[in-house]
PDB file of C-alpha atoms in Angstrom:
ATOM      1  CA  UNK O 144     -99.362  76.163  40.040  1.00  0.00           C
ATOM      2  CA  UNK O 145     -95.901  77.776  40.038  1.00  0.00           C
ATOM      3  CA  UNK O 146     -97.194  80.631  42.227  1.00  0.00           C
ATOM      4  CA  UNK O 147     -97.644  78.152  45.081  1.00  0.00           C
ATOM      5  CA  UNK O 148     -93.898  77.607  45.196  1.00  0.00           C
ATOM      6  CA  UNK O 149     -92.767  81.228  44.945  1.00  0.00           C
ATOM      7  CA  UNK O 150     -92.823  81.929  48.712  1.00  0.00           C
ATOM      8  CA  UNK O 151     -90.809  78.773  49.362  1.00  0.00           C
ATOM      9  CA  UNK O 152     -88.340  79.672  46.635  1.00  0.00           C
ATOM     10  CA  UNK O 153     -87.948  83.189  47.986  1.00  0.00           C
ATOM     11  CA  UNK O 154     -87.332  81.873  51.502  1.00  0.00           C
ATOM     12  CA  UNK O 155     -84.759  79.427  50.145  1.00  0.00           C
ATOM     13  CA  UNK O 156     -82.921  82.310  48.440  1.00  0.00           C
ATOM     14  CA  UNK O 157     -82.928  84.336  51.672  1.00  0.00           C
ATOM     15  CA  UNK O 158     -81.634  81.363  53.654  1.00  0.00           C
ATOM     16  CA  UNK O 159     -78.877  80.797  51.103  1.00  0.00           C
ATOM     17  CA  UNK O 160     -77.825  84.461  51.232  1.00  0.00           C
ATOM     18  CA  UNK O 161     -77.777  84.405  55.018  1.00  0.00           C
ATOM     19  CA  UNK O 162     -75.781  81.172  55.105  1.00  0.00           C
ATOM     20  CA  UNK O 163     -73.200  82.509  52.644  1.00  0.00           C
ATOM     21  CA  UNK O 164     -72.936  85.762  54.589  1.00  0.00           C
ATOM     22  CA  UNK O 165     -72.363  83.725  57.739  1.00  0.00           C
ATOM     23  CA  UNK O 166     -69.522  81.782  56.144  1.00  0.00           C
ATOM     24  CA  UNK O 167     -67.808  84.965  54.963  1.00  0.00           C
ATOM     25  CA  UNK O 168     -68.338  86.451  58.421  1.00  0.00           C
ATOM     26  CA  UNK O 169     -66.660  83.462  60.058  1.00  0.00           C
ATOM     27  CA  UNK O 170     -63.700  83.782  57.706  1.00  0.00           C
ATOM     28  CA  UNK O 171     -63.451  87.532  58.482  1.00  0.00           C
ATOM     29  CA  UNK O 172     -64.268  88.541  54.908  1.00  0.00           C
ATOM     30  CA  UNK O 173     -66.444  91.344  56.222  1.00  0.00           C
ATOM     31  CA  UNK O 174     -66.981  93.293  52.972  1.00  0.00           C
ATOM     32  CA  UNK O 175     -68.415  90.242  51.222  1.00  0.00           C
ATOM     33  CA  UNK O 176     -70.465  89.230  54.267  1.00  0.00           C
ATOM     34  CA  UNK O 177     -71.956  92.719  54.540  1.00  0.00           C
ATOM     35  CA  UNK O 178     -72.699  92.829  50.825  1.00  0.00           C
ATOM     36  CA  UNK O 179     -74.619  89.553  50.993  1.00  0.00           C
ATOM     37  CA  UNK O 180     -76.490  90.465  54.156  1.00  0.00           C
ATOM     38  CA  UNK O 181     -77.528  93.814  52.679  1.00  0.00           C
ATOM     39  CA  UNK O 182     -78.843  91.981  49.633  1.00  0.00           C
ATOM     40  CA  UNK O 183     -80.737  89.652  51.949  1.00  0.00           C
ATOM     41  CA  UNK O 184     -82.192  92.635  53.794  1.00  0.00           C
ATOM     42  CA  UNK O 185     -83.334  94.301  50.550  1.00  0.00           C
ATOM     43  CA  UNK O 186     -85.006  91.107  49.333  1.00  0.00           C
ATOM     44  CA  UNK O 187     -86.640  90.538  52.702  1.00  0.00           C
ATOM     45  CA  UNK O 188     -88.084  94.048  52.719  1.00  0.00           C
ATOM     46  CA  UNK O 189     -89.472  93.489  49.232  1.00  0.00           C
ATOM     47  CA  UNK O 190     -91.285  90.328  50.280  1.00  0.00           C
ATOM     48  CA  UNK O 191     -92.312  90.998  53.875  1.00  0.00           C
ATOM     49  CA  UNK O 192     -94.193  93.587  55.885  1.00  0.00           C
ATOM     50  CA  UNK O 193     -92.074  96.353  57.365  1.00  0.00           C
ATOM     51  CA  UNK O 194     -92.376  94.989  60.905  1.00  0.00           C
ATOM     52  CA  UNK O 195     -92.049  91.306  59.992  1.00  0.00           C
ATOM     53  CA  UNK O 196     -89.769  89.420  62.442  1.00  0.00           C
ATOM     54  CA  UNK O 197     -87.568  88.319  59.535  1.00  0.00           C
ATOM     55  CA  UNK O 198     -86.780  91.950  58.685  1.00  0.00           C
ATOM     56  CA  UNK O 199     -85.836  92.574  62.300  1.00  0.00           C
ATOM     57  CA  UNK O 200     -83.673  89.435  62.429  1.00  0.00           C
ATOM     58  CA  UNK O 201     -81.871  90.333  59.195  1.00  0.00           C
ATOM     59  CA  UNK O 202     -81.186  93.859  60.434  1.00  0.00           C
ATOM     60  CA  UNK O 203     -79.732  92.413  63.625  1.00  0.00           C
ATOM     61  CA  UNK O 204     -77.508  89.987  61.697  1.00  0.00           C
ATOM     62  CA  UNK O 205     -76.272  92.776  59.442  1.00  0.00           C
ATOM     63  CA  UNK O 206     -75.489  94.946  62.467  1.00  0.00           C
ATOM     64  CA  UNK O 207     -73.541  92.122  64.109  1.00  0.00           C
ATOM     65  CA  UNK O 208     -71.333  91.744  61.027  1.00  0.00           C
ATOM     66  CA  UNK O 209     -70.824  95.514  60.798  1.00  0.00           C
ATOM     67  CA  UNK O 210     -69.879  95.566  64.472  1.00  0.00           C
ATOM     68  CA  UNK O 211     -67.175  92.941  63.938  1.00  0.00           C
ATOM     69  CA  UNK O 212     -66.023  94.829  60.843  1.00  0.00           C
ATOM     70  CA  UNK O 213     -65.512  98.001  62.872  1.00  0.00           C
ATOM     71  CA  UNK O 214     -68.319  99.868  61.117  1.00  0.00           C
ATOM     72  CA  UNK O 215     -69.602 101.182  64.416  1.00  0.00           C
ATOM     73  CA  UNK O 216     -71.988 103.888  63.227  1.00  0.00           C
ATOM     74  CA  UNK O 217     -73.687 101.571  60.731  1.00  0.00           C
ATOM     75  CA  UNK O 218     -73.946  98.781  63.298  1.00  0.00           C
ATOM     76  CA  UNK O 219     -75.497 101.059  65.918  1.00  0.00           C
ATOM     77  CA  UNK O 220     -77.981 102.454  63.400  1.00  0.00           C
ATOM     78  CA  UNK O 221     -79.097  98.977  62.336  1.00  0.00           C
ATOM     79  CA  UNK O 222     -79.356  97.701  65.921  1.00  0.00           C
ATOM     80  CA  UNK O 223     -81.543 100.699  66.745  1.00  0.00           C
ATOM     81  CA  UNK O 224     -83.670 100.094  63.659  1.00  0.00           C
ATOM     82  CA  UNK O 225     -84.130  96.447  64.660  1.00  0.00           C
ATOM     83  CA  UNK O 226     -85.184  97.600  68.131  1.00  0.00           C
ATOM     84  CA  UNK O 227     -87.686 100.058  66.668  1.00  0.00           C
ATOM     85  CA  UNK O 228     -89.262  97.390  64.449  1.00  0.00           C
ATOM     86  CA  UNK O 229     -89.496  95.050  67.407  1.00  0.00           C
ATOM     87  CA  UNK O 230     -91.310  97.608  69.513  1.00  0.00           C
ATOM     88  CA  UNK O 231     -93.678  98.560  66.698  1.00  0.00           C
ATOM     89  CA  UNK O 232     -94.663  94.912  66.354  1.00  0.00           C
ATOM     90  CA  UNK O 233     -94.616  93.878  70.020  1.00  0.00           C
ATOM     91  CA  UNK O 234     -94.306  96.854  72.397  1.00  0.00           C
ATOM     92  CA  UNK O 235     -92.754  96.161  75.767  1.00  0.00           C
ATOM     93  CA  UNK O 236     -90.564  93.427  77.156  1.00  0.00           C
ATOM     94  CA  UNK O 237     -89.633  90.444  75.022  1.00  0.00           C
ATOM     95  CA  UNK O 238     -86.446  88.371  74.608  1.00  0.00           C
ATOM     96  CA  UNK O 239     -85.540  89.779  71.181  1.00  0.00           C
ATOM     97  CA  UNK O 240     -85.883  93.329  72.451  1.00  0.00           C
ATOM     98  CA  UNK O 241     -83.690  92.478  75.434  1.00  0.00           C
ATOM     99  CA  UNK O 242     -80.959  91.040  73.209  1.00  0.00           C
ATOM    100  CA  UNK O 243     -81.029  94.090  70.947  1.00  0.00           C
ATOM    101  CA  UNK O 244     -80.852  96.520  73.861  1.00  0.00           C
ATOM    102  CA  UNK O 245     -77.718  94.729  75.029  1.00  0.00           C
ATOM    103  CA  UNK O 246     -76.146  95.129  71.602  1.00  0.00           C
ATOM    104  CA  UNK O 247     -77.118  98.805  71.418  1.00  0.00           C
ATOM    105  CA  UNK O 248     -75.547  99.450  74.807  1.00  0.00           C
ATOM    106  CA  UNK O 249     -72.378  97.632  73.763  1.00  0.00           C
ATOM    107  CA  UNK O 250     -72.029  99.816  70.673  1.00  0.00           C
ATOM    108  CA  UNK O 251     -72.803 103.026  72.560  1.00  0.00           C
ATOM    109  CA  UNK O 252     -70.115 102.154  75.101  1.00  0.00           C
ATOM    110  CA  UNK O 253     -67.625 101.306  72.365  1.00  0.00           C
ATOM    111  CA  UNK O 254     -68.288 104.645  70.684  1.00  0.00           C
ATOM    112  CA  UNK O 255     -67.779 106.580  73.913  1.00  0.00           C
ATOM    113  CA  UNK O 256     -71.463 107.412  74.369  1.00  0.00           C
ATOM    114  CA  UNK O 257     -71.285 106.503  78.048  1.00  0.00           C
ATOM    115  CA  UNK O 258     -74.389 108.322  79.287  1.00  0.00           C
ATOM    116  CA  UNK O 259     -76.539 106.837  76.530  1.00  0.00           C
ATOM    117  CA  UNK O 260     -75.051 103.399  77.154  1.00  0.00           C
ATOM    118  CA  UNK O 261     -75.857 103.536  80.873  1.00  0.00           C
ATOM    119  CA  UNK O 262     -79.427 104.560  80.117  1.00  0.00           C
ATOM    120  CA  UNK O 263     -79.771 101.698  77.624  1.00  0.00           C
ATOM    121  CA  UNK O 264     -78.311  99.187  80.081  1.00  0.00           C
ATOM    122  CA  UNK O 265     -80.733 100.343  82.758  1.00  0.00           C
ATOM    123  CA  UNK O 266     -83.612  99.705  80.332  1.00  0.00           C
ATOM    124  CA  UNK O 267     -82.190  96.267  79.560  1.00  0.00           C
ATOM    125  CA  UNK O 268     -81.783  95.396  83.242  1.00  0.00           C
ATOM    126  CA  UNK O 269     -85.335  96.507  83.962  1.00  0.00           C
ATOM    127  CA  UNK O 270     -86.635  94.446  81.034  1.00  0.00           C
ATOM    128  CA  UNK O 271     -84.658  91.405  82.180  1.00  0.00           C
ATOM    129  CA  UNK O 272     -86.242  91.650  85.618  1.00  0.00           C
ATOM    130  CA  UNK O 273     -89.687  91.961  84.032  1.00  0.00           C
ATOM    131  CA  UNK O 274     -89.000  88.832  81.968  1.00  0.00           C
ATOM    132  CA  UNK O 275     -87.521  87.075  85.019  1.00  0.00           C
ATOM    133  CA  UNK O 276     -84.181  86.739  83.255  1.00  0.00           C
ATOM    134  CA  UNK O 277     -82.192  88.531  85.932  1.00  0.00           C
ATOM    135  CA  UNK O 278     -80.350  85.540  87.355  1.00  0.00           C
ATOM    136  CA  UNK O 279     -78.042  84.472  84.559  1.00  0.00           C
ATOM    137  CA  UNK O 280     -74.777  85.305  82.784  1.00  0.00           C
ATOM    138  CA  UNK O 281     -76.319  87.798  80.348  1.00  0.00           C
ATOM    139  CA  UNK O 282     -77.620  89.844  83.261  1.00  0.00           C
ATOM    140  CA  UNK O 283     -74.188  89.610  84.891  1.00  0.00           C
ATOM    141  CA  UNK O 284     -72.537  90.839  81.686  1.00  0.00           C
ATOM    142  CA  UNK O 285     -74.822  93.879  81.645  1.00  0.00           C
ATOM    143  CA  UNK O 286     -73.905  94.608  85.250  1.00  0.00           C
ATOM    144  CA  UNK O 287     -70.196  94.399  84.395  1.00  0.00           C
ATOM    145  CA  UNK O 288     -70.656  96.649  81.364  1.00  0.00           C
ATOM    146  CA  UNK O 289     -72.442  99.271  83.420  1.00  0.00           C
ATOM    147  CA  UNK O 290     -69.733  98.975  86.087  1.00  0.00           C
ATOM    148  CA  UNK O 291     -67.030  99.669  83.484  1.00  0.00           C
ATOM    149  CA  UNK O 292     -68.895 102.758  82.291  1.00  0.00           C
ATOM    150  CA  UNK O 293     -69.319 104.033  85.848  1.00  0.00           C
ATOM    151  CA  UNK O 294     -65.615 103.435  86.432  1.00  0.00           C
ATOM    152  CA  UNK O 295     -64.823 105.690  83.475  1.00  0.00           C
ATOM    153  CA  UNK O 296     -66.999 108.339  85.098  1.00  0.00           C
ATOM    154  CA  UNK O 297     -65.231 107.972  88.457  1.00  0.00           C
ATOM    155  CA  UNK O 298     -68.187 106.304  90.205  1.00  0.00           C
ATOM    156  CA  UNK O 299     -65.950 103.603  91.694  1.00  0.00           C
ATOM    157  CA  UNK O 300     -68.045 102.620  94.716  1.00  0.00           C
ATOM    158  CA  UNK O 301     -71.101 101.914  92.580  1.00  0.00           C
ATOM    159  CA  UNK O 302     -68.976 100.151  89.962  1.00  0.00           C
ATOM    160  CA  UNK O 303     -67.562  97.768  92.559  1.00  0.00           C
ATOM    161  CA  UNK O 304     -71.038  96.990  93.872  1.00  0.00           C
ATOM    162  CA  UNK O 305     -72.169  96.015  90.380  1.00  0.00           C
ATOM    163  CA  UNK O 306     -69.088  93.840  89.831  1.00  0.00           C
ATOM    164  CA  UNK O 307     -69.782  92.083  93.128  1.00  0.00           C
ATOM    165  CA  UNK O 308     -73.382  91.454  92.097  1.00  0.00           C
ATOM    166  CA  UNK O 309     -72.188  90.043  88.777  1.00  0.00           C
ATOM    167  CA  UNK O 310     -69.658  87.828  90.555  1.00  0.00           C
ATOM    168  CA  UNK O 311     -72.398  86.350  92.720  1.00  0.00           C
ATOM    169  CA  UNK O 312     -74.419  85.440  89.624  1.00  0.00           C
ATOM    170  CA  UNK O 313     -71.422  83.944  87.831  1.00  0.00           C
ATOM    171  CA  UNK O 314     -70.540  81.844  90.879  1.00  0.00           C
ATOM    172  CA  UNK O 315     -73.591  79.688  90.145  1.00  0.00           C
ATOM    173  CA  UNK O 316     -73.372  77.096  87.377  1.00  0.00           C
ATOM    174  CA  UNK O 317     -70.846  76.699  84.554  1.00  0.00           C
ATOM    175  CA  UNK O 318     -69.996  79.505  82.155  1.00  0.00           C
ATOM    176  CA  UNK O 319     -67.739  79.909  79.092  1.00  0.00           C
ATOM    177  CA  UNK O 320     -64.176  80.760  80.170  1.00  0.00           C
ATOM    178  CA  UNK O 321     -64.018  83.920  78.055  1.00  0.00           C
ATOM    179  CA  UNK O 322     -67.087  85.320  79.766  1.00  0.00           C
ATOM    180  CA  UNK O 323     -65.539  84.718  83.186  1.00  0.00           C
ATOM    181  CA  UNK O 324     -62.218  86.161  82.036  1.00  0.00           C
ATOM    182  CA  UNK O 325     -63.899  89.372  80.902  1.00  0.00           C
ATOM    183  CA  UNK O 326     -65.617  89.655  84.268  1.00  0.00           C
ATOM    184  CA  UNK O 327     -62.383  89.175  86.220  1.00  0.00           C
ATOM    185  CA  UNK O 328     -60.508  91.704  84.081  1.00  0.00           C
ATOM    186  CA  UNK O 329     -63.221  94.337  84.394  1.00  0.00           C
ATOM    187  CA  UNK O 330     -63.465  93.768  88.134  1.00  0.00           C
ATOM    188  CA  UNK O 331     -59.683  93.991  88.413  1.00  0.00           C
ATOM    189  CA  UNK O 332     -59.561  97.321  86.593  1.00  0.00           C
ATOM    190  CA  UNK O 333     -62.226  98.802  88.851  1.00  0.00           C
ATOM    191  CA  UNK O 334     -60.465  97.554  91.975  1.00  0.00           C
ATOM    192  CA  UNK O 335     -57.173  98.990  90.742  1.00  0.00           C
ATOM    193  CA  UNK O 336     -58.818 102.342  89.994  1.00  0.00           C
ATOM    194  CA  UNK O 337     -60.082 102.340  93.589  1.00  0.00           C
ATOM    195  CA  UNK O 338     -56.563 101.731  94.884  1.00  0.00           C
ATOM    196  CA  UNK O 339     -57.222  98.106  95.875  1.00  0.00           C
ATOM    197  CA  UNK O 340     -54.210  96.650  94.085  1.00  0.00           C
ATOM    198  CA  UNK O 341     -54.007  93.336  95.959  1.00  0.00           C
ATOM    199  CA  UNK O 342     -57.671  92.590  95.321  1.00  0.00           C
ATOM    200  CA  UNK O 343     -57.225  93.578  91.663  1.00  0.00           C
ATOM    201  CA  UNK O 344     -54.292  91.199  91.242  1.00  0.00           C
ATOM    202  CA  UNK O 345     -56.360  88.430  92.858  1.00  0.00           C
ATOM    203  CA  UNK O 346     -58.918  88.896  90.080  1.00  0.00           C
ATOM    204  CA  UNK O 347     -56.109  88.768  87.508  1.00  0.00           C
ATOM    205  CA  UNK O 348     -54.886  85.506  89.038  1.00  0.00           C
ATOM    206  CA  UNK O 349     -58.353  83.995  88.529  1.00  0.00           C
ATOM    207  CA  UNK O 350     -58.286  85.066  84.895  1.00  0.00           C
ATOM    208  CA  UNK O 351     -54.806  83.563  84.464  1.00  0.00           C
ATOM    209  CA  UNK O 352     -56.044  80.185  85.683  1.00  0.00           C
ATOM    210  CA  UNK O 353     -58.816  80.273  83.084  1.00  0.00           C
ATOM    211  CA  UNK O 354     -56.595  81.239  80.131  1.00  0.00           C
ATOM    212  CA  UNK O 355     -54.108  78.513  81.040  1.00  0.00           C
ATOM    213  CA  UNK O 356     -56.644  75.692  80.948  1.00  0.00           C
ATOM    214  CA  UNK O 357     -56.819  72.643  78.697  1.00  0.00           C
ATOM    215  CA  UNK O 358     -57.151  74.786  75.558  1.00  0.00           C
ATOM    216  CA  UNK O 359     -55.042  77.935  76.071  1.00  0.00           C
ATOM    217  CA  UNK O 360     -56.117  81.009  74.127  1.00  0.00           C
ATOM    218  CA  UNK O 361     -53.012  83.022  73.153  1.00  0.00           C
ATOM    219  CA  UNK O 362     -55.015  86.188  72.475  1.00  0.00           C
ATOM    220  CA  UNK O 363     -56.760  85.982  75.862  1.00  0.00           C
ATOM    221  CA  UNK O 364     -53.450  85.232  77.571  1.00  0.00           C
ATOM    222  CA  UNK O 365     -51.923  88.346  76.015  1.00  0.00           C
ATOM    223  CA  UNK O 366     -54.881  90.474  77.129  1.00  0.00           C
ATOM    224  CA  UNK O 367     -54.684  89.218  80.705  1.00  0.00           C
ATOM    225  CA  UNK O 368     -50.923  89.772  80.797  1.00  0.00           C
ATOM    226  CA  UNK O 369     -51.350  93.336  79.531  1.00  0.00           C
ATOM    227  CA  UNK O 370     -53.956  94.184  82.181  1.00  0.00           C
ATOM    228  CA  UNK O 371     -51.670  92.744  84.882  1.00  0.00           C
ATOM    229  CA  UNK O 372     -48.757  94.804  83.566  1.00  0.00           C
ATOM    230  CA  UNK O 373     -50.790  98.018  83.654  1.00  0.00           C
ATOM    231  CA  UNK O 374     -52.067  97.410  87.186  1.00  0.00           C
ATOM    232  CA  UNK O 375     -48.605  96.560  88.526  1.00  0.00           C
ATOM    233  CA  UNK O 376     -47.043  99.568  86.785  1.00  0.00           C
ATOM    234  CA  UNK O 377     -49.683 101.944  88.209  1.00  0.00           C
ATOM    235  CA  UNK O 378     -49.068 100.585  91.715  1.00  0.00           C
ATOM    236  CA  UNK O 379     -45.304 101.295  91.681  1.00  0.00           C
TER     237      UNK O 379
END
């Protein structure tokens, strides 16, 4: 009789571990959050098939915590492992795979692996089109990320085209202010790199309106002010 309840009990333990890890993550206690999520991953692997969606999801959650903790190499490795499990179970385009590709590209870019990041973003953009998810803010974010990478490589004309495409997507509907702020700052930096200072400062002005809204974000305000300072100093 007790055997009937073991799967439920095991799932309850996994949910409790994940919930506790999430609380520590939110409070920025990354070591404890990672410890709990690794325990959850080990228990999940003991109870589930290697390619079970829960293993993939736990790997992704662990990677996200490691990313916030600054453990870049570990985060990238776990994102890639989650991607591999996803493709072994369901080869081709699917929403989970698309999300994981975006995270992989973000880590590659953060670690200075620009060529790899561009290749990963191109795969993500292609997958988004296949899934008909190429008209929203996530697609726009990928365009902006690729634009930033191209800017670092001196491909300014192509970078500006991608920013413009992202701007057109973000002009439709309502989006979180921080997402729009990131777009405006990235666009501004590319415009400034291309010598278009006035246009760059116009993008900064849009970001300043957003950070000075009903609920000002001091950290975002400081970031916007710093980007403005750099652009104005470079133009002198």
